[in-house]
mmCIF file of C-alpha atoms in Angstrom:
data_model
loop_
_atom_site.group_PDB
_atom_site.id
_atom_site.type_symbol
_atom_site.label_atom_id
_atom_site.label_comp_id
_atom_site.label_asym_id
_atom_site.label_seq_id
_atom_site.Cartn_x
_atom_site.Cartn_y
_atom_site.Cartn_z
ATOM 1 C CA MET A 1 55.146 -36.397 31.950
ATOM 2 C CA THR A 2 58.885 -36.606 32.619
ATOM 3 C CA GLN A 3 61.175 -35.060 30.064
ATOM 4 C CA ARG A 4 63.911 -37.207 28.540
ATOM 5 C CA CYS A 5 66.987 -36.034 26.670
ATOM 6 C CA GLY A 6 70.083 -37.858 25.497
ATOM 7 C CA PHE A 7 73.073 -37.811 23.116
ATOM 8 C CA VAL A 8 73.323 -40.542 20.397
ATOM 9 C CA ALA A 9 76.557 -40.908 18.465
ATOM 10 C CA ILE A 10 76.249 -42.302 14.870
ATOM 11 C CA VAL A 11 79.565 -43.954 13.998
ATOM 12 C CA GLY A 12 80.945 -46.303 11.352
ATOM 13 C CA ARG A 13 83.616 -46.544 8.668
ATOM 14 C CA PRO A 14 83.555 -44.065 5.722
ATOM 15 C CA ASN A 15 80.606 -44.248 3.262
ATOM 16 C CA VAL A 16 78.212 -46.548 5.178
ATOM 17 C CA GLY A 17 75.325 -44.061 5.329
ATOM 18 C CA LYS A 18 75.731 -42.184 8.602
ATOM 19 C CA SER A 19 74.695 -38.821 7.187
ATOM 20 C CA THR A 20 71.932 -40.307 5.122
ATOM 21 C CA LEU A 21 70.553 -41.950 8.294
ATOM 22 C CA MET A 22 70.607 -38.717 10.353
ATOM 23 C CA ASN A 23 68.938 -36.746 7.482
ATOM 24 C CA ARG A 24 66.250 -39.465 7.254
ATOM 25 C CA ILE A 25 65.545 -39.355 11.016
ATOM 26 C CA LEU A 26 65.361 -35.526 11.000
ATOM 27 C CA GLY A 27 63.200 -35.403 7.912
ATOM 28 C CA GLN A 28 65.527 -32.812 6.304
ATOM 29 C CA LYS A 29 69.087 -32.290 5.140
ATOM 30 C CA ILE A 30 71.537 -31.341 7.797
ATOM 31 C CA SER A 31 74.535 -33.427 6.861
ATOM 32 C CA ILE A 32 75.877 -33.453 3.256
ATOM 33 C CA THR A 33 76.183 -36.722 1.392
ATOM 34 C CA SER A 34 77.956 -38.142 -1.656
ATOM 35 C CA ARG A 35 79.153 -41.506 -2.861
ATOM 36 C CA ARG A 36 82.699 -40.531 -1.950
ATOM 37 C CA PRO A 37 84.081 -41.776 1.370
ATOM 38 C CA GLN A 38 84.919 -39.126 3.992
ATOM 39 C CA THR A 39 82.368 -36.592 2.749
ATOM 40 C CA THR A 40 81.579 -35.797 6.406
ATOM 41 C CA ARG A 41 84.551 -34.054 8.046
ATOM 42 C CA HIS A 42 82.990 -32.545 11.197
ATOM 43 C CA GLN A 43 80.724 -33.631 14.051
ATOM 44 C CA VAL A 44 77.241 -32.386 13.072
ATOM 45 C CA MET A 45 74.412 -32.402 15.618
ATOM 46 C CA GLY A 46 70.875 -33.168 14.548
ATOM 47 C CA ILE A 47 68.199 -32.560 17.133
ATOM 48 C CA LYS A 48 64.795 -34.199 17.091
ATOM 49 C CA THR A 49 62.187 -33.356 19.706
ATOM 50 C CA GLU A 50 59.081 -35.518 19.999
ATOM 51 C CA GLY A 51 56.796 -34.647 22.933
ATOM 52 C CA GLU A 52 58.756 -35.111 26.100
ATOM 53 C CA ALA A 53 61.748 -36.793 24.409
ATOM 54 C CA GLN A 54 64.680 -34.931 22.800
ATOM 55 C CA PHE A 55 67.153 -36.966 20.733
ATOM 56 C CA ILE A 56 70.511 -35.291 20.023
ATOM 57 C CA TYR A 57 72.177 -37.262 17.251
ATOM 58 C CA VAL A 58 75.869 -36.610 16.502
ATOM 59 C CA ASP A 59 76.838 -37.472 12.902
ATOM 60 C CA THR A 60 80.589 -38.167 12.720
ATOM 61 C CA PRO A 61 83.358 -38.577 10.046
ATOM 62 C CA GLY A 62 84.049 -42.106 8.974
ATOM 63 C CA MET A 63 86.718 -43.800 11.169
ATOM 64 C CA HIS A 64 89.382 -44.999 8.881
ATOM 65 C CA ILE A 65 92.851 -46.622 8.815
ATOM 66 C CA GLN A 66 95.493 -44.026 8.389
ATOM 67 C CA THR A 67 97.621 -45.288 5.520
ATOM 68 C CA ARG A 68 100.511 -43.356 3.893
ATOM 69 C CA ASP A 69 98.107 -41.508 1.569
ATOM 70 C CA ARG A 70 95.583 -40.876 4.393
ATOM 71 C CA ASN A 71 97.870 -39.690 7.156
ATOM 72 C CA LYS A 72 97.549 -35.935 6.809
ATOM 73 C CA ALA A 73 96.423 -33.544 9.502
ATOM 74 C CA ILE A 74 92.942 -33.564 8.134
ATOM 75 C CA ASN A 75 92.749 -37.338 8.373
ATOM 76 C CA ARG A 76 93.898 -37.210 11.985
ATOM 77 C CA PHE A 77 91.314 -34.525 12.689
ATOM 78 C CA MET A 78 88.465 -36.639 11.239
ATOM 79 C CA ASN A 79 89.460 -39.722 13.285
ATOM 80 C CA GLN A 80 89.743 -37.582 16.441
ATOM 81 C CA ALA A 81 86.354 -35.943 15.747
ATOM 82 C CA ALA A 82 84.684 -39.327 15.441
ATOM 83 C CA THR A 83 86.399 -40.746 18.526
ATOM 84 C CA GLN A 84 85.540 -37.611 20.607
ATOM 85 C CA ALA A 85 81.826 -38.011 19.813
ATOM 86 C CA LEU A 86 81.860 -41.282 21.777
ATOM 87 C CA ARG A 87 82.536 -39.462 25.069
ATOM 88 C CA ASP A 88 79.570 -39.121 27.426
ATOM 89 C CA VAL A 89 76.908 -40.298 25.057
ATOM 90 C CA ASP A 90 73.808 -42.255 26.185
ATOM 91 C CA CYS A 91 73.721 -44.554 23.138
ATOM 92 C CA VAL A 92 75.812 -45.425 20.120
ATOM 93 C CA VAL A 93 74.465 -46.340 16.664
ATOM 94 C CA PHE A 94 77.167 -48.303 14.852
ATOM 95 C CA ILE A 95 76.487 -48.543 11.126
ATOM 96 C CA ALA A 96 77.917 -51.327 8.946
ATOM 97 C CA ASP A 97 77.163 -52.187 5.306
ATOM 98 C CA ARG A 98 74.952 -55.283 4.855
ATOM 99 C CA THR A 99 77.115 -58.391 4.932
ATOM 100 C CA ARG A 100 80.350 -56.562 4.110
ATOM 101 C CA TRP A 101 82.771 -56.420 7.110
ATOM 102 C CA THR A 102 86.107 -54.697 6.570
ATOM 103 C CA ARG A 103 89.278 -53.919 8.504
ATOM 104 C CA GLU A 104 87.883 -50.413 9.066
ATOM 105 C CA ASP A 105 84.717 -51.908 10.687
ATOM 106 C CA ASP A 106 87.175 -53.589 13.081
ATOM 107 C CA VAL A 107 88.753 -50.189 13.739
ATOM 108 C CA VAL A 108 85.368 -48.855 14.793
ATOM 109 C CA LEU A 109 84.597 -51.895 16.850
ATOM 110 C CA ASP A 110 87.959 -51.531 18.648
ATOM 111 C CA LYS A 111 87.098 -47.764 19.413
ATOM 112 C CA LEU A 112 83.905 -48.999 21.096
ATOM 113 C CA THR A 113 85.662 -51.431 23.449
ATOM 114 C CA HIS A 114 85.718 -49.021 26.379
ATOM 115 C CA VAL A 115 82.357 -47.272 25.617
ATOM 116 C CA LYS A 116 79.947 -47.980 28.457
ATOM 117 C CA ALA A 117 76.872 -46.750 26.562
ATOM 118 C CA PRO A 118 74.701 -49.361 24.870
ATOM 119 C CA VAL A 119 75.721 -49.943 21.243
ATOM 120 C CA ILE A 120 73.020 -50.667 18.604
ATOM 121 C CA LEU A 121 74.457 -52.286 15.452
ATOM 122 C CA VAL A 122 72.724 -51.200 12.276
ATOM 123 C CA LEU A 123 73.199 -53.024 8.959
ATOM 124 C CA ASN A 124 72.426 -50.454 6.250
ATOM 125 C CA LYS A 125 71.495 -50.807 2.594
ATOM 126 C CA VAL A 126 69.677 -54.153 3.143
ATOM 127 C CA ASP A 127 67.465 -53.167 0.204
ATOM 128 C CA TRP A 128 70.484 -53.906 -1.941
ATOM 129 C CA LEU A 129 70.692 -57.522 -0.751
ATOM 130 C CA GLU A 130 69.635 -59.825 -3.534
ATOM 131 C CA ASN A 131 69.336 -62.829 -1.181
ATOM 132 C CA LYS A 132 67.776 -61.802 2.200
ATOM 133 C CA ALA A 133 68.442 -65.362 3.503
ATOM 134 C CA GLU A 134 72.131 -64.380 3.839
ATOM 135 C CA LEU A 135 71.204 -62.067 6.688
ATOM 136 C CA LEU A 136 70.308 -64.653 9.408
ATOM 137 C CA PRO A 137 73.641 -66.464 9.559
ATOM 138 C CA TRP A 138 75.477 -63.090 9.232
ATOM 139 C CA LEU A 139 73.525 -61.694 12.238
ATOM 140 C CA GLU A 140 74.611 -64.710 14.228
ATOM 141 C CA GLN A 141 78.241 -64.060 13.400
ATOM 142 C CA LEU A 142 77.974 -60.427 14.351
ATOM 143 C CA GLN A 143 76.509 -61.279 17.756
ATOM 144 C CA ALA A 144 79.803 -63.023 18.503
ATOM 145 C CA LYS A 145 81.767 -59.829 17.961
ATOM 146 C CA ARG A 146 80.470 -58.012 21.078
ATOM 147 C CA GLU A 147 77.358 -57.705 23.164
ATOM 148 C CA PHE A 148 75.177 -55.313 21.191
ATOM 149 C CA ALA A 149 71.995 -53.785 22.700
ATOM 150 C CA ALA A 150 70.279 -54.714 19.428
ATOM 151 C CA ILE A 151 71.075 -55.527 15.787
ATOM 152 C CA LEU A 152 68.794 -53.994 13.197
ATOM 153 C CA PRO A 153 68.789 -54.316 9.378
ATOM 154 C CA ILE A 154 67.697 -50.979 7.794
ATOM 155 C CA SER A 155 67.693 -48.824 4.732
ATOM 156 C CA ALA A 156 68.575 -45.277 5.612
ATOM 157 C CA LYS A 157 67.855 -44.163 2.064
ATOM 158 C CA HIS A 158 64.327 -45.606 1.899
ATOM 159 C CA GLY A 159 63.490 -45.464 5.670
ATOM 160 C CA THR A 160 63.056 -49.222 6.068
ATOM 161 C CA ASN A 161 63.105 -50.048 9.831
ATOM 162 C CA VAL A 162 64.208 -46.512 10.747
ATOM 163 C CA PRO A 163 61.196 -45.950 13.082
ATOM 164 C CA GLU A 164 62.067 -49.253 14.779
ATOM 165 C CA LEU A 165 65.677 -47.953 15.240
ATOM 166 C CA GLU A 166 64.395 -44.736 16.809
ATOM 167 C CA ALA A 167 62.137 -46.716 19.173
ATOM 168 C CA GLU A 168 65.228 -48.745 20.260
ATOM 169 C CA VAL A 169 67.267 -45.592 20.804
ATOM 170 C CA ALA A 170 64.408 -44.096 22.884
ATOM 171 C CA LYS A 171 64.856 -46.841 25.482
ATOM 172 C CA TYR A 172 68.246 -45.267 26.435
ATOM 173 C CA LEU A 173 67.329 -41.633 26.747
ATOM 174 C CA PRO A 174 67.841 -40.649 30.374
ATOM 175 C CA GLU A 175 65.444 -38.428 32.286
ATOM 176 C CA GLY A 176 66.496 -34.766 31.995
ATOM 177 C CA VAL A 177 65.512 -31.394 30.673
ATOM 178 C CA HIS A 178 65.811 -30.650 26.989
ATOM 179 C CA HIS A 179 69.050 -28.909 25.951
ATOM 180 C CA PHE A 180 67.554 -27.176 22.891
ATOM 181 C CA PRO A 181 64.372 -25.424 21.970
ATOM 182 C CA GLU A 182 61.754 -27.666 20.364
ATOM 183 C CA GLU A 183 62.085 -26.091 16.908
ATOM 184 C CA GLN A 184 65.887 -26.270 16.735
ATOM 185 C CA ILE A 185 67.229 -29.066 14.568
ATOM 186 C CA THR A 186 71.009 -28.522 14.527
ATOM 187 C CA ASP A 187 73.770 -26.794 16.490
ATOM 188 C CA ARG A 188 75.446 -25.667 13.227
ATOM 189 C CA SER A 189 75.050 -22.230 11.720
ATOM 190 C CA GLN A 190 73.501 -21.357 8.350
ATOM 191 C CA ARG A 191 77.039 -20.160 7.369
ATOM 192 C CA PHE A 192 78.420 -23.651 8.088
ATOM 193 C CA LEU A 193 75.631 -25.299 6.109
ATOM 194 C CA ALA A 194 76.274 -23.022 3.149
ATOM 195 C CA ALA A 195 79.917 -24.051 3.047
ATOM 196 C CA GLU A 196 79.028 -27.719 3.290
ATOM 197 C CA LEU A 197 76.488 -27.491 0.505
ATOM 198 C CA VAL A 198 79.132 -26.095 -1.857
ATOM 199 C CA ARG A 199 81.547 -28.831 -0.843
ATOM 200 C CA GLU A 200 78.879 -31.481 -1.409
ATOM 201 C CA LYS A 201 78.328 -30.311 -5.003
ATOM 202 C CA VAL A 202 82.088 -30.452 -5.601
ATOM 203 C CA MET A 203 82.318 -33.946 -4.103
ATOM 204 C CA ARG A 204 79.387 -35.204 -6.186
ATOM 205 C CA GLN A 205 80.711 -33.800 -9.459
ATOM 206 C CA LEU A 206 84.464 -34.242 -9.019
ATOM 207 C CA GLY A 207 84.907 -37.082 -6.570
ATOM 208 C CA ASP A 208 87.282 -39.027 -8.759
ATOM 209 C CA GLU A 209 89.018 -36.058 -10.442
ATOM 210 C CA LEU A 210 89.611 -33.882 -7.427
ATOM 211 C CA PRO A 211 91.345 -35.349 -4.356
ATOM 212 C CA TYR A 212 90.334 -34.461 -0.829
ATOM 213 C CA GLN A 213 92.615 -31.402 -0.703
ATOM 214 C CA MET A 214 89.582 -29.123 -1.181
ATOM 215 C CA THR A 215 87.641 -27.138 1.406
ATOM 216 C CA VAL A 216 85.211 -24.237 1.450
ATOM 217 C CA GLU A 217 85.419 -20.973 3.365
ATOM 218 C CA ILE A 218 82.499 -18.547 3.549
ATOM 219 C CA GLU A 219 83.871 -14.983 3.227
ATOM 220 C CA GLU A 220 80.526 -13.216 3.275
ATOM 221 C CA PHE A 221 77.102 -14.222 4.591
ATOM 222 C CA ARG A 222 74.688 -11.293 4.554
ATOM 223 C CA ASP A 223 71.044 -11.866 5.284
ATOM 224 C CA GLU A 224 68.847 -9.121 3.926
ATOM 225 C CA GLY A 225 65.526 -10.898 4.701
ATOM 226 C CA ARG A 226 64.287 -11.866 1.224
ATOM 227 C CA VAL A 227 67.813 -12.186 -0.198
ATOM 228 C CA VAL A 228 70.907 -13.806 1.313
ATOM 229 C CA HIS A 229 74.259 -12.746 -0.198
ATOM 230 C CA ILE A 230 76.935 -15.499 0.106
ATOM 231 C CA SER A 231 80.541 -15.401 -1.102
ATOM 232 C CA ALA A 232 82.362 -18.719 -0.859
ATOM 233 C CA LEU A 233 86.067 -19.397 -1.410
ATOM 234 C CA MET A 234 87.031 -22.922 -2.559
ATOM 235 C CA LEU A 235 90.578 -23.799 -1.506
ATOM 236 C CA VAL A 236 92.701 -26.355 -3.325
ATOM 237 C CA GLU A 237 96.378 -27.263 -3.029
ATOM 238 C CA ARG A 238 97.609 -27.202 -6.597
ATOM 239 C CA ALA A 239 97.043 -25.053 -9.685
ATOM 240 C CA GLY A 240 95.931 -28.147 -11.680
ATOM 241 C CA GLN A 241 93.130 -28.747 -9.118
ATOM 242 C CA LYS A 242 91.979 -25.115 -9.589
ATOM 243 C CA LYS A 243 91.795 -25.667 -13.339
ATOM 244 C CA ILE A 244 89.667 -28.838 -12.896
ATOM 245 C CA LEU A 245 87.361 -27.042 -10.489
ATOM 246 C CA ILE A 246 86.781 -24.100 -12.805
ATOM 247 C CA GLY A 247 86.343 -26.275 -15.864
ATOM 248 C CA GLU A 248 86.447 -25.351 -19.501
ATOM 249 C CA ASN A 249 85.157 -21.724 -19.979
ATOM 250 C CA GLY A 250 84.117 -21.747 -16.307
ATOM 251 C CA GLU A 251 81.323 -24.306 -16.918
ATOM 252 C CA ARG A 252 82.194 -26.580 -13.988
ATOM 253 C CA ILE A 253 82.190 -23.840 -11.381
ATOM 254 C CA LYS A 254 78.960 -22.479 -12.820
ATOM 255 C CA LYS A 255 77.225 -25.813 -12.471
ATOM 256 C CA ILE A 256 78.524 -26.261 -8.874
ATOM 257 C CA GLY A 257 77.270 -22.733 -8.031
ATOM 258 C CA ARG A 258 73.892 -23.305 -9.633
ATOM 259 C CA GLU A 259 73.260 -26.589 -7.820
ATOM 260 C CA ALA A 260 74.548 -25.200 -4.405
ATOM 261 C CA ARG A 261 72.424 -22.056 -4.716
ATOM 262 C CA LEU A 262 69.209 -24.122 -5.309
ATOM 263 C CA GLU A 263 69.930 -26.187 -2.220
ATOM 264 C CA MET A 264 70.677 -23.121 -0.100
ATOM 265 C CA GLU A 265 67.451 -21.456 -1.205
ATOM 266 C CA LYS A 266 65.552 -24.594 -0.053
ATOM 267 C CA ALA A 267 67.435 -24.686 3.270
ATOM 268 C CA LEU A 268 67.282 -20.943 3.958
ATOM 269 C CA GLY A 269 63.818 -20.199 2.598
ATOM 270 C CA ALA A 270 65.081 -17.134 0.739
ATOM 271 C CA LYS A 271 66.581 -16.107 -2.569
ATOM 272 C CA VAL A 272 70.374 -16.634 -2.536
ATOM 273 C CA MET A 273 72.943 -14.597 -4.476
ATOM 274 C CA LEU A 274 76.008 -16.859 -4.518
ATOM 275 C CA ASN A 275 79.499 -15.985 -5.671
ATOM 276 C CA LEU A 276 82.191 -18.609 -5.897
ATOM 277 C CA TRP A 277 85.984 -18.258 -6.201
ATOM 278 C CA VAL A 278 88.877 -20.786 -6.290
ATOM 279 C CA LYS A 279 92.240 -20.162 -4.595
ATOM 280 C CA VAL A 280 95.362 -22.259 -4.276
ATOM 281 C CA LYS A 281 96.528 -22.659 -0.671
ATOM 282 C CA ARG A 282 99.386 -25.123 -0.720
ATOM 283 C CA GLY A 283 99.531 -27.747 2.031
ATOM 284 C CA TRP A 284 96.458 -26.644 3.938
ATOM 285 C CA SER A 285 95.193 -30.187 4.544
ATOM 286 C CA ASP A 286 98.490 -31.184 6.366
ATOM 287 C CA ASP A 287 98.850 -27.967 8.409
ATOM 288 C CA ASP A 288 97.198 -28.036 11.895
ATOM 289 C CA ARG A 289 97.203 -24.229 12.209
ATOM 290 C CA ALA A 290 95.631 -23.809 8.748
ATOM 291 C CA LEU A 291 92.980 -26.409 9.548
ATOM 292 C CA LYS A 292 92.040 -24.601 12.728
ATOM 293 C CA SER A 293 91.730 -21.242 10.942
ATOM 294 C CA LEU A 294 89.394 -22.977 8.398
ATOM 295 C CA GLY A 295 87.059 -24.266 11.139
ATOM 296 C CA TYR A 296 88.491 -27.730 11.622
ATOM 297 C CA ASP A 297 88.502 -27.322 15.414
ATOM 298 C CA LEU A 298 87.547 -29.993 17.923
ATOM 299 C CA ASP A 299 86.714 -27.347 20.521
#
């Protein structure tokens, strides 16, 4: 049989379920998730090989309007990372949220104007719709927005219609040799995943209290076989944020560390010894050089 292999960009505005969809397709957690918009900050590849077909999905940061409070270097980086993922892909999965269309959905639609690859529009979270009859007239309205290769209602969380989406994507995989070994599921390192898991736990616990001026840097990642030693530095921009992150008597940071460690052990298949620190690094989220040194690099 002929091998097929293709790149599939998963795009959409913040918080529509892009990472949840990729994790669902892969059957395991590669991209972190939370209820907070802009949890994903990097392009993350998820690789699924089924027989002669290899799907290379690219999860992207949510495309967003850069307002005064969202016009820092990190916001520009996220928009550039999402836009860059559209280059040279074989198919695009554009995710929107049920019957809610916003200005940021229009931003995504505008970015797709010059994309030659087929675009599949996915309406996520349809399990939340109380009146399913609303869908049909809404689908007709969406068809007028551009020529989509297909429009599919799904639930990324529960897997509804996800196999149908994968079958649709498979139509657009070109003939070609596989780029990755069959057992590989991401291009990202274990070190990267460890940093993201810490950040996920912070986002889930402190989404409203701690603004987006927080990132995680892995200072040590030592694999000794049965035990992996990880030291992670959480960077914030102000002393008040550091205090929030540590919590009273260090309870908050202990809880973050405990939850992150359990997820790491599941992902790495080994016991994890995790040490967490918090450090104030003023202005890092609006400093291109600082961002690059922290791994926010489009190359």
